[in-house]
Tab-separated table of C-alpha atoms in Angstrom:
chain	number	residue	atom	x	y	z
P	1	UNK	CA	-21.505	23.947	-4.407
P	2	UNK	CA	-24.561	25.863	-5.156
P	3	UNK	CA	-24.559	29.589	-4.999
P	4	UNK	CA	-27.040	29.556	-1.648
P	5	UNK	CA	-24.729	27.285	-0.411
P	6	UNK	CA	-21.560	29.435	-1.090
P	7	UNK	CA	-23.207	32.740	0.310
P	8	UNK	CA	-24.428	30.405	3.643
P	9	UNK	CA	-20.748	29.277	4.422
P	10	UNK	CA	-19.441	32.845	3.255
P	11	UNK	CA	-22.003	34.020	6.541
P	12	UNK	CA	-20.417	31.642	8.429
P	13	UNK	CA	-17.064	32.250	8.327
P	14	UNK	CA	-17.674	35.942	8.392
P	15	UNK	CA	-19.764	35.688	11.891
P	16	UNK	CA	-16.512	33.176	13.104
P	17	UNK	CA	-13.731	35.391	12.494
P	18	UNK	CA	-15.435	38.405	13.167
P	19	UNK	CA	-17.969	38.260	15.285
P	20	UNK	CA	-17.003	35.581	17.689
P	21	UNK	CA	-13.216	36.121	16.924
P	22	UNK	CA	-11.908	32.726	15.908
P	23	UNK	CA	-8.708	32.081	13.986
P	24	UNK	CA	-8.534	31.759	10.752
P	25	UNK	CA	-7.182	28.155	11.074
P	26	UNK	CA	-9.636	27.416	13.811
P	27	UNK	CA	-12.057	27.951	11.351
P	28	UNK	CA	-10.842	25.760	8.452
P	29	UNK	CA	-10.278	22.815	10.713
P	30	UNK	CA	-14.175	23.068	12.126
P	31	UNK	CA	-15.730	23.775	8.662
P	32	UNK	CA	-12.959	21.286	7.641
P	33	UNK	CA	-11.631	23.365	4.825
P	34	UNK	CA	-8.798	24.825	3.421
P	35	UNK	CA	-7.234	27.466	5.107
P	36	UNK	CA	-6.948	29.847	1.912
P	37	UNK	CA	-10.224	28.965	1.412
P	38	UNK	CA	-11.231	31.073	4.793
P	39	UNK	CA	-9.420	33.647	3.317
P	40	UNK	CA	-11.251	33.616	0.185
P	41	UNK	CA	-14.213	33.821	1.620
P	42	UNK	CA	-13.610	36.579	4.167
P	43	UNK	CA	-12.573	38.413	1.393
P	44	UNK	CA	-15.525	37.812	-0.696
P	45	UNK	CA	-17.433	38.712	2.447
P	46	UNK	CA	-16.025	42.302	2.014
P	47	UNK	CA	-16.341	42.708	-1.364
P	48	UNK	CA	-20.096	41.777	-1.011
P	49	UNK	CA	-20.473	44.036	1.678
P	50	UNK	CA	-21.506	41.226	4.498
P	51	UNK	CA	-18.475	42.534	6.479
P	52	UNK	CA	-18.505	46.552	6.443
P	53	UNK	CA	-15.287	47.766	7.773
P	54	UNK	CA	-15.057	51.650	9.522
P	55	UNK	CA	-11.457	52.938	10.163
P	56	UNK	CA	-11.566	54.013	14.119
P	57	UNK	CA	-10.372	57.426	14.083
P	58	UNK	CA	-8.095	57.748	17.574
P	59	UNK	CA	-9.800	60.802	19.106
P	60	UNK	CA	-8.587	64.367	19.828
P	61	UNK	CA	-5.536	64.340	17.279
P	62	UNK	CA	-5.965	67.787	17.066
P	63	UNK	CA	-6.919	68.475	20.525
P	64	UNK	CA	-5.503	72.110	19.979
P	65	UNK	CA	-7.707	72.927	17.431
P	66	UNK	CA	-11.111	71.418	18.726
P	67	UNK	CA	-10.855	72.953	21.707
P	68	UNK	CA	-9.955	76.579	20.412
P	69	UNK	CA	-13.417	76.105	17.620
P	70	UNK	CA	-15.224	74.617	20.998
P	71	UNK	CA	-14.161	77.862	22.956
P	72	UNK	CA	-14.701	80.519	20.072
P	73	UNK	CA	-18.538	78.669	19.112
P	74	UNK	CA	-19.568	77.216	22.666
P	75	UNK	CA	-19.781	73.906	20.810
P	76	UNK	CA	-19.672	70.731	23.709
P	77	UNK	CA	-17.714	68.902	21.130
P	78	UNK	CA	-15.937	69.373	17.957
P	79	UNK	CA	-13.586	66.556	15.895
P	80	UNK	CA	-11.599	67.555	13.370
P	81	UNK	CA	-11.113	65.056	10.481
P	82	UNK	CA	-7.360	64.789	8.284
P	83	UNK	CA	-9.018	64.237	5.059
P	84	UNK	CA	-7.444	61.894	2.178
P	85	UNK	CA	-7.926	64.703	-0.443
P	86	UNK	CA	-10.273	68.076	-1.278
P	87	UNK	CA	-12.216	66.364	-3.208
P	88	UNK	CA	-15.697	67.109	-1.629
P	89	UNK	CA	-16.868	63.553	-2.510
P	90	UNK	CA	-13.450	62.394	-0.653
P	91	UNK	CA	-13.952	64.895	1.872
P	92	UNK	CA	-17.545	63.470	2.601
P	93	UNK	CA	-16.829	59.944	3.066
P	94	UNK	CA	-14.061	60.561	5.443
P	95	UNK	CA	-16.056	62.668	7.514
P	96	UNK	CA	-19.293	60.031	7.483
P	97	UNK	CA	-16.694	57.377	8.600
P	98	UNK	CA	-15.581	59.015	11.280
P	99	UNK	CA	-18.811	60.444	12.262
P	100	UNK	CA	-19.605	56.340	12.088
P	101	UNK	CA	-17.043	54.828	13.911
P	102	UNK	CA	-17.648	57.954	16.654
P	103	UNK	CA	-21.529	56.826	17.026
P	104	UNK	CA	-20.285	53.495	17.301
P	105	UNK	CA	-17.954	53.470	20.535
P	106	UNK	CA	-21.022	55.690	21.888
P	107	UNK	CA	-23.623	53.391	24.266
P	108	UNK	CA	-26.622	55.224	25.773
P	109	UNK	CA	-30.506	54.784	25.308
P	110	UNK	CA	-32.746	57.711	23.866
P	111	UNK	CA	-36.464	57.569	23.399
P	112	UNK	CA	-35.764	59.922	19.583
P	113	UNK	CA	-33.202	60.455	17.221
P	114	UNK	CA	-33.952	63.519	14.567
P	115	UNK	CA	-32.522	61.272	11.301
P	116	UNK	CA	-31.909	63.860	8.409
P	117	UNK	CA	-32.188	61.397	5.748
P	118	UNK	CA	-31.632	63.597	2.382
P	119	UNK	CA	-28.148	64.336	3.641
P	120	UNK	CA	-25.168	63.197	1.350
P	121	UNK	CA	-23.147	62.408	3.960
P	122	UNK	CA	-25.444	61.049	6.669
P	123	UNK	CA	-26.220	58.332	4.030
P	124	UNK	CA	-22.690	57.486	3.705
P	125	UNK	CA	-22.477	57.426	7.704
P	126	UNK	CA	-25.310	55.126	7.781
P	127	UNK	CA	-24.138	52.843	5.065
P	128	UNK	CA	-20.618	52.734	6.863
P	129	UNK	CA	-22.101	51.954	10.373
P	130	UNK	CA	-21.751	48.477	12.364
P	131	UNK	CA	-24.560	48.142	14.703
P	132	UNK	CA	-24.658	50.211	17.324
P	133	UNK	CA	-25.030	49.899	21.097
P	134	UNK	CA	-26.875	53.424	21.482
P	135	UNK	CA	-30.492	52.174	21.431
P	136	UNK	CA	-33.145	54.381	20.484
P	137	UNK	CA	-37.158	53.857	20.436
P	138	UNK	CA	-38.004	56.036	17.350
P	139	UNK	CA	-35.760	57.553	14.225
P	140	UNK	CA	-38.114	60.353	12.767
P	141	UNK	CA	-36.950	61.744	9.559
P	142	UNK	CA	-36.523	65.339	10.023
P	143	UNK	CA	-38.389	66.227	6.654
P	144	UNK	CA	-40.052	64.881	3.733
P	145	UNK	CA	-39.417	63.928	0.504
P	146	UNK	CA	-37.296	65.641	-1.695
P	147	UNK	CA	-36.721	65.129	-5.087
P	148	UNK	CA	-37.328	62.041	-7.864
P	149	UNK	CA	-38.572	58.834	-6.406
P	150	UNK	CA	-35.170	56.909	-6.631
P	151	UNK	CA	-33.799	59.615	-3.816
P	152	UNK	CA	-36.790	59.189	-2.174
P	153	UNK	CA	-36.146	55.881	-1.905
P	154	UNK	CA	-32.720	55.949	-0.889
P	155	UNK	CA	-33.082	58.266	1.839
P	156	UNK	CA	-36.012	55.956	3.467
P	157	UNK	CA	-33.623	53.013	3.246
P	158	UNK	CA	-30.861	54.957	5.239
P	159	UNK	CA	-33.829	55.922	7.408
P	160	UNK	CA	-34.615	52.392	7.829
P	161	UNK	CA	-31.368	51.061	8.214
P	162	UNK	CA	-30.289	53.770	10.948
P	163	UNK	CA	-33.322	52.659	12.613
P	164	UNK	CA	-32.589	48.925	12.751
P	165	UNK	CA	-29.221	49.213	13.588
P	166	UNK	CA	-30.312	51.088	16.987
P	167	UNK	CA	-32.811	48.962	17.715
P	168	UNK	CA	-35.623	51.730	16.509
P	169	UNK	CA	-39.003	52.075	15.149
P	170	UNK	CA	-38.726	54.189	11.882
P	171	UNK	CA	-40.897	57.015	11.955
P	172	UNK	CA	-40.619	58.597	7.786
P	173	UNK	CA	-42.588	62.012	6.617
P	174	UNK	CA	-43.870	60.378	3.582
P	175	UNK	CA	-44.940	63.686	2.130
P	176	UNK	CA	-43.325	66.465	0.003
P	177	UNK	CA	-40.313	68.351	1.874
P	178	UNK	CA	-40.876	71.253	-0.026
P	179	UNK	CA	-44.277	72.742	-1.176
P	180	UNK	CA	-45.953	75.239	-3.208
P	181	UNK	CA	-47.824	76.832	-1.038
P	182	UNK	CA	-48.221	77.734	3.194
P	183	UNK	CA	-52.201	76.361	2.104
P	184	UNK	CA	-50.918	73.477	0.670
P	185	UNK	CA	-48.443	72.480	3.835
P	186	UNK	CA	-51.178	72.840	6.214
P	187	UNK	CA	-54.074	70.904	3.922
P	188	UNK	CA	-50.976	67.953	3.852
P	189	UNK	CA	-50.440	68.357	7.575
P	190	UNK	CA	-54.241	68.189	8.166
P	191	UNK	CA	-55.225	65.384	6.132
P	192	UNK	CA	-52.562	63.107	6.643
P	193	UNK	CA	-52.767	61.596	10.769
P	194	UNK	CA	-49.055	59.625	9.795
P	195	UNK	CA	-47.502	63.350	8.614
P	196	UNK	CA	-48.959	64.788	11.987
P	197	UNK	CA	-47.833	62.173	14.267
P	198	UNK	CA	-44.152	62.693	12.934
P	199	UNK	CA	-44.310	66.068	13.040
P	200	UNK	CA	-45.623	66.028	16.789
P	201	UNK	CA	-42.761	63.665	17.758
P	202	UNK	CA	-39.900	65.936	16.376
P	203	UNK	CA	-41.005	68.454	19.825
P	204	UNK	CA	-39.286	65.994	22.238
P	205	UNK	CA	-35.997	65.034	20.314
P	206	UNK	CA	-33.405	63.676	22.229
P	207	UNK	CA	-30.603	63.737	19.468
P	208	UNK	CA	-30.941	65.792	16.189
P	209	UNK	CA	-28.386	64.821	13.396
P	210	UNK	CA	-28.794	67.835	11.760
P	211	UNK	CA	-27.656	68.423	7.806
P	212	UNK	CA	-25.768	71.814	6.672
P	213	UNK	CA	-26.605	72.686	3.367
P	214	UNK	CA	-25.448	75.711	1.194
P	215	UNK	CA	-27.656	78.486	-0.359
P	216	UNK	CA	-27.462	76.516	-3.871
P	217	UNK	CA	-29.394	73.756	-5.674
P	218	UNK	CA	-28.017	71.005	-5.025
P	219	UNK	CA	-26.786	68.580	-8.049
P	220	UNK	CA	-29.162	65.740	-7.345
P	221	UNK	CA	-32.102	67.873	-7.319
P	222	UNK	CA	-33.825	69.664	-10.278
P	223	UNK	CA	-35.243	73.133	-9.703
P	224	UNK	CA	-38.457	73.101	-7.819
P	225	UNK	CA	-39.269	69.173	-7.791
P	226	UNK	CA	-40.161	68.961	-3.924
P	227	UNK	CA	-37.501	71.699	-3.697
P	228	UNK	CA	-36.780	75.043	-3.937
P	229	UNK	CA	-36.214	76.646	-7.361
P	230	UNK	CA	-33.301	78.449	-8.211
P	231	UNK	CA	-35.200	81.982	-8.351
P	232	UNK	CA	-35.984	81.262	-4.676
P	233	UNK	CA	-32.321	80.177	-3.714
P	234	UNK	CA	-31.494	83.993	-4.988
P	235	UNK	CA	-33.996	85.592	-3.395
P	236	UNK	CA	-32.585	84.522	-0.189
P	237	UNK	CA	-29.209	85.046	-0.802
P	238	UNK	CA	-29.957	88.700	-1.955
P	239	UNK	CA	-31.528	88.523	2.097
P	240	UNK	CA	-28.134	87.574	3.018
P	241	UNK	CA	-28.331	83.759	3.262
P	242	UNK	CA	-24.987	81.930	3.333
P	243	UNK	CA	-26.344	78.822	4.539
P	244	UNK	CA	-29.390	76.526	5.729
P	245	UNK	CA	-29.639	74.050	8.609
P	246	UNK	CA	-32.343	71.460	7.610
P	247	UNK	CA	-33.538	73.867	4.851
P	248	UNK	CA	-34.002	76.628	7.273
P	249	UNK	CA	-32.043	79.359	5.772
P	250	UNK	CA	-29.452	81.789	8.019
P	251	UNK	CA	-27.392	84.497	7.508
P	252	UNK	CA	-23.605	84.596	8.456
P	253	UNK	CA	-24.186	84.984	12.121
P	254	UNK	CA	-26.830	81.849	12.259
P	255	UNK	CA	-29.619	84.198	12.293
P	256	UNK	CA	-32.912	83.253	10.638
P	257	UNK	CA	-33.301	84.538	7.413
P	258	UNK	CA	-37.362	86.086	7.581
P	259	UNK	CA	-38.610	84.527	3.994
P	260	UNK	CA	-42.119	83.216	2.914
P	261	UNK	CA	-40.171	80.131	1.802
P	262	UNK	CA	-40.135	79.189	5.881
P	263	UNK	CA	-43.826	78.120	5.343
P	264	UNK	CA	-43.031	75.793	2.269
P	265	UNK	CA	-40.802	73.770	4.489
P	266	UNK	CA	-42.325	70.325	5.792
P	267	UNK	CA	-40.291	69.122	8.312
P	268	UNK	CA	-38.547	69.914	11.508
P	269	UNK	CA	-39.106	73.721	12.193
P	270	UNK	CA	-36.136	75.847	13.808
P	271	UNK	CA	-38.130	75.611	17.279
P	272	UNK	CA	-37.793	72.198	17.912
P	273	UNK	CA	-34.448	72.141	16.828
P	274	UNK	CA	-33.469	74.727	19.375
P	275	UNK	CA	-35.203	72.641	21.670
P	276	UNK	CA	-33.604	69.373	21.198
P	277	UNK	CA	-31.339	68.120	23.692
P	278	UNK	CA	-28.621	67.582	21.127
P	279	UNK	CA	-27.921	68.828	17.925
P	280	UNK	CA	-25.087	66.627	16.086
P	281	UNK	CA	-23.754	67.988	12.636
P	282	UNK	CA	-21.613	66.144	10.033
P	283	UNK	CA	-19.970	68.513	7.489
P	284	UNK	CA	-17.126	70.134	5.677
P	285	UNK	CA	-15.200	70.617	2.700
P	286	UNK	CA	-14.426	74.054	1.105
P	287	UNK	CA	-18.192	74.910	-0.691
P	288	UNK	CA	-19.491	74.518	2.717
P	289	UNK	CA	-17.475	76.714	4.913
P	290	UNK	CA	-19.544	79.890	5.027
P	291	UNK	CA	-22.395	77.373	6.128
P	292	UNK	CA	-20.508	75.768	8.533
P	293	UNK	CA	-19.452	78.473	10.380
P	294	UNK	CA	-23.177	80.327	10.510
P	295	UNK	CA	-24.656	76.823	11.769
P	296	UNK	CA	-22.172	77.273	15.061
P	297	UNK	CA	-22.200	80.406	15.261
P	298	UNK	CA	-26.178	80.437	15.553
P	299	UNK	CA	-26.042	77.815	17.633
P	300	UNK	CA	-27.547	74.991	15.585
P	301	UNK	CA	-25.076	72.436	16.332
P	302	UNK	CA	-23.603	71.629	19.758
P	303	UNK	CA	-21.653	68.552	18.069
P	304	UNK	CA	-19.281	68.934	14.955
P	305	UNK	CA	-17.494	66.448	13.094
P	306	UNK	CA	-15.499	68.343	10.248
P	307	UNK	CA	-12.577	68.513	8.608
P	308	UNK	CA	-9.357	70.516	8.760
P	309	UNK	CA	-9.387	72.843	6.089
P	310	UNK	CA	-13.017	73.689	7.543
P	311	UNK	CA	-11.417	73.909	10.916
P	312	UNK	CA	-8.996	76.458	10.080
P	313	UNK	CA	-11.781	78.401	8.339
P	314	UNK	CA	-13.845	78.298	11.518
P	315	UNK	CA	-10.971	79.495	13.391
P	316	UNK	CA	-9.695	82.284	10.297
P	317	UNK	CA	-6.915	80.550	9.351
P	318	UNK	CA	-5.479	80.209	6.173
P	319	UNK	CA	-7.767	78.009	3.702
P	320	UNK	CA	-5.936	74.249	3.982
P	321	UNK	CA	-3.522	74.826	6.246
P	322	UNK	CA	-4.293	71.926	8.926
P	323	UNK	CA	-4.877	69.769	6.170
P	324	UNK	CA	-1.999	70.213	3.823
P	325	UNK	CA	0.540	70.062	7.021
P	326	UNK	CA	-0.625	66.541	7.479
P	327	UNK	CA	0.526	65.833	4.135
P	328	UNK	CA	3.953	67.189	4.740
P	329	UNK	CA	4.738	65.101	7.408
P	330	UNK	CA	3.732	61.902	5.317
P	331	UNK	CA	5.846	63.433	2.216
P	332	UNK	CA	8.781	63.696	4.665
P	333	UNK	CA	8.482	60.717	7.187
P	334	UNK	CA	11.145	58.479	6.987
């Protein structure tokens, strides 16, 4: 059998089992093969990434400790993540998972999602999600590009692909997320009717998933290529920055840090954020905990997903402790 052929009946199968919930056996006496063969396939499937699979996360395991960080913050919702290791790559794609199978047993209807596209771990969350029975009428992306084409490009497909998978039109800010220049942001802003149309939209946004960065370059991103430079990243730490919220920076109480380098921004400004009707944040690990905590504590984020060494910090604890008591209790479960 041709290739084609082998991917068409691998599609088959796949939509069988999972989506319409045959058997297994069912399936091999309709398609009149062998039952291992089923098997096969379904696991080719996987491996190909036809099926996706998200681990549903039962909700509220630690009830205790969301609802203290919700009480402390004034947060509407908080879930606390056991994460497989500290490992912030680890930490990450448990936390987009579960931010992904959360979004998933959600079903409402919003006219626009704020879709922070250059985020790590919204990427993963995208890439992990089924589709979804929120619908939405436009994902904007909440700023514009950042860094060397390839990321640009990979952040526009997650873009994208959040947008088809609520039913969407993608709205993308196809223009430099950081500039040189306040003259330069408003000659882009004024010459470009696509730039200004996106912009315009992000005053009326029903659901901002917002991305916590540090005060640091990050890795992917080389010093001042549609970013900040490191000079600049110390300049606003020496203001007392511990953190930014969609590259608005903030000090440790979530206030504002005042910097020229809030005119270079182009993207979502810290006004329409305040003004969305929800503001849903996906972050953790131990780098980010000083960022964490000023995004709640300013009032950025009325949603947190997170993870339980971040959750302790939040709360003062001891650095690990949630985390490392759910790995007791495997070590000594019988």
């Amino acid at each position: 059998m041709a290739d084609n052929d082998t991917q068409r009946l691998m599609i088959k199968v796949a939509r069988l089992y999972h989506t319409h919930g045959v058997r297994q056996t069912e399936i091999a006496k309709r398609l009149q093969i062998s039952q291992s063969r089923v098997s096969r396939l379904l696991a080719q499937a996987e491996e190909a990434s036809i099926v996706r699979t998200v681990v549903a996360v039962p909700q509220h395991i630690h009830a205790e400790l969301e609802e203290q960080i919700e009480a402390r913050y004034g947060l509407s919702e908080v879930h606390v993540v056991d994460t497989v290791s500290h490992d912030e790559s680890e930490v990450n794609k448990d936390l987009a998972h579960t931010m992904a199978s959360l979004l998933y047993e959600l079903a409402f209807e919003v006219k626009t999602i704020a879709f922070t596209s250059w985020s790590k771990t919204l990427r993963l969350m995208v890439d992990a999600l089924l589709p979804l029975r929120t619908r939405g009428e436009y994902v904007v992306e909440t700023l514009g590009d950042l860094g060397p084409p390839e990321l640009q490009h990979d952040a526009a497909r997650s873009t994208q692909q959040f947008a088809t998978l609520t039913g969407a039109q993608p709205v993308f800010l196809r223009t430099p997320g950081v500039v040189p220049s306040r003259e330069i942001k408003e000659l882009l802003i004024a010459r470009d009717p696509y730039v200004r149309m996106a912009m315009e939209m992000l005053d009326s946004i029903d659901i901002a998933l917002v991305g916590i960065g540090t005060c640091e370059r990050d890795p992917e991103l080389r010093s001042g290529d549609n970013f900040f430079t490191d000079e600049q990243f110390e300049h606003v730490r020496e203001r007392g920055a511990v953190g930014e919220v969609c590259l608005h920076f903030i000090d440790a109480e979530g206030n504002p840090i005042d910097s020229e380098l809030e005119d270079l921004v182009v993207g979502v400004t810290l006004d329409q954020l305040r003004n969305a009707r929800h503001r849903w944040a996906v972050a953790g690990g131990e780098r980010k905990h000083q960022a964490v905590r000023a995004a709640v504590a300013g009032g950025w984020v009325d949603t947190l997903v997170t993870d339980a060494g971040t959750a302790a910090f939040l709360l003062g604890e001891p650095a690990g402790a949630p985390a490392d008591a759910a790995q007791a209790a495997a070590r000594t479960a019988p």
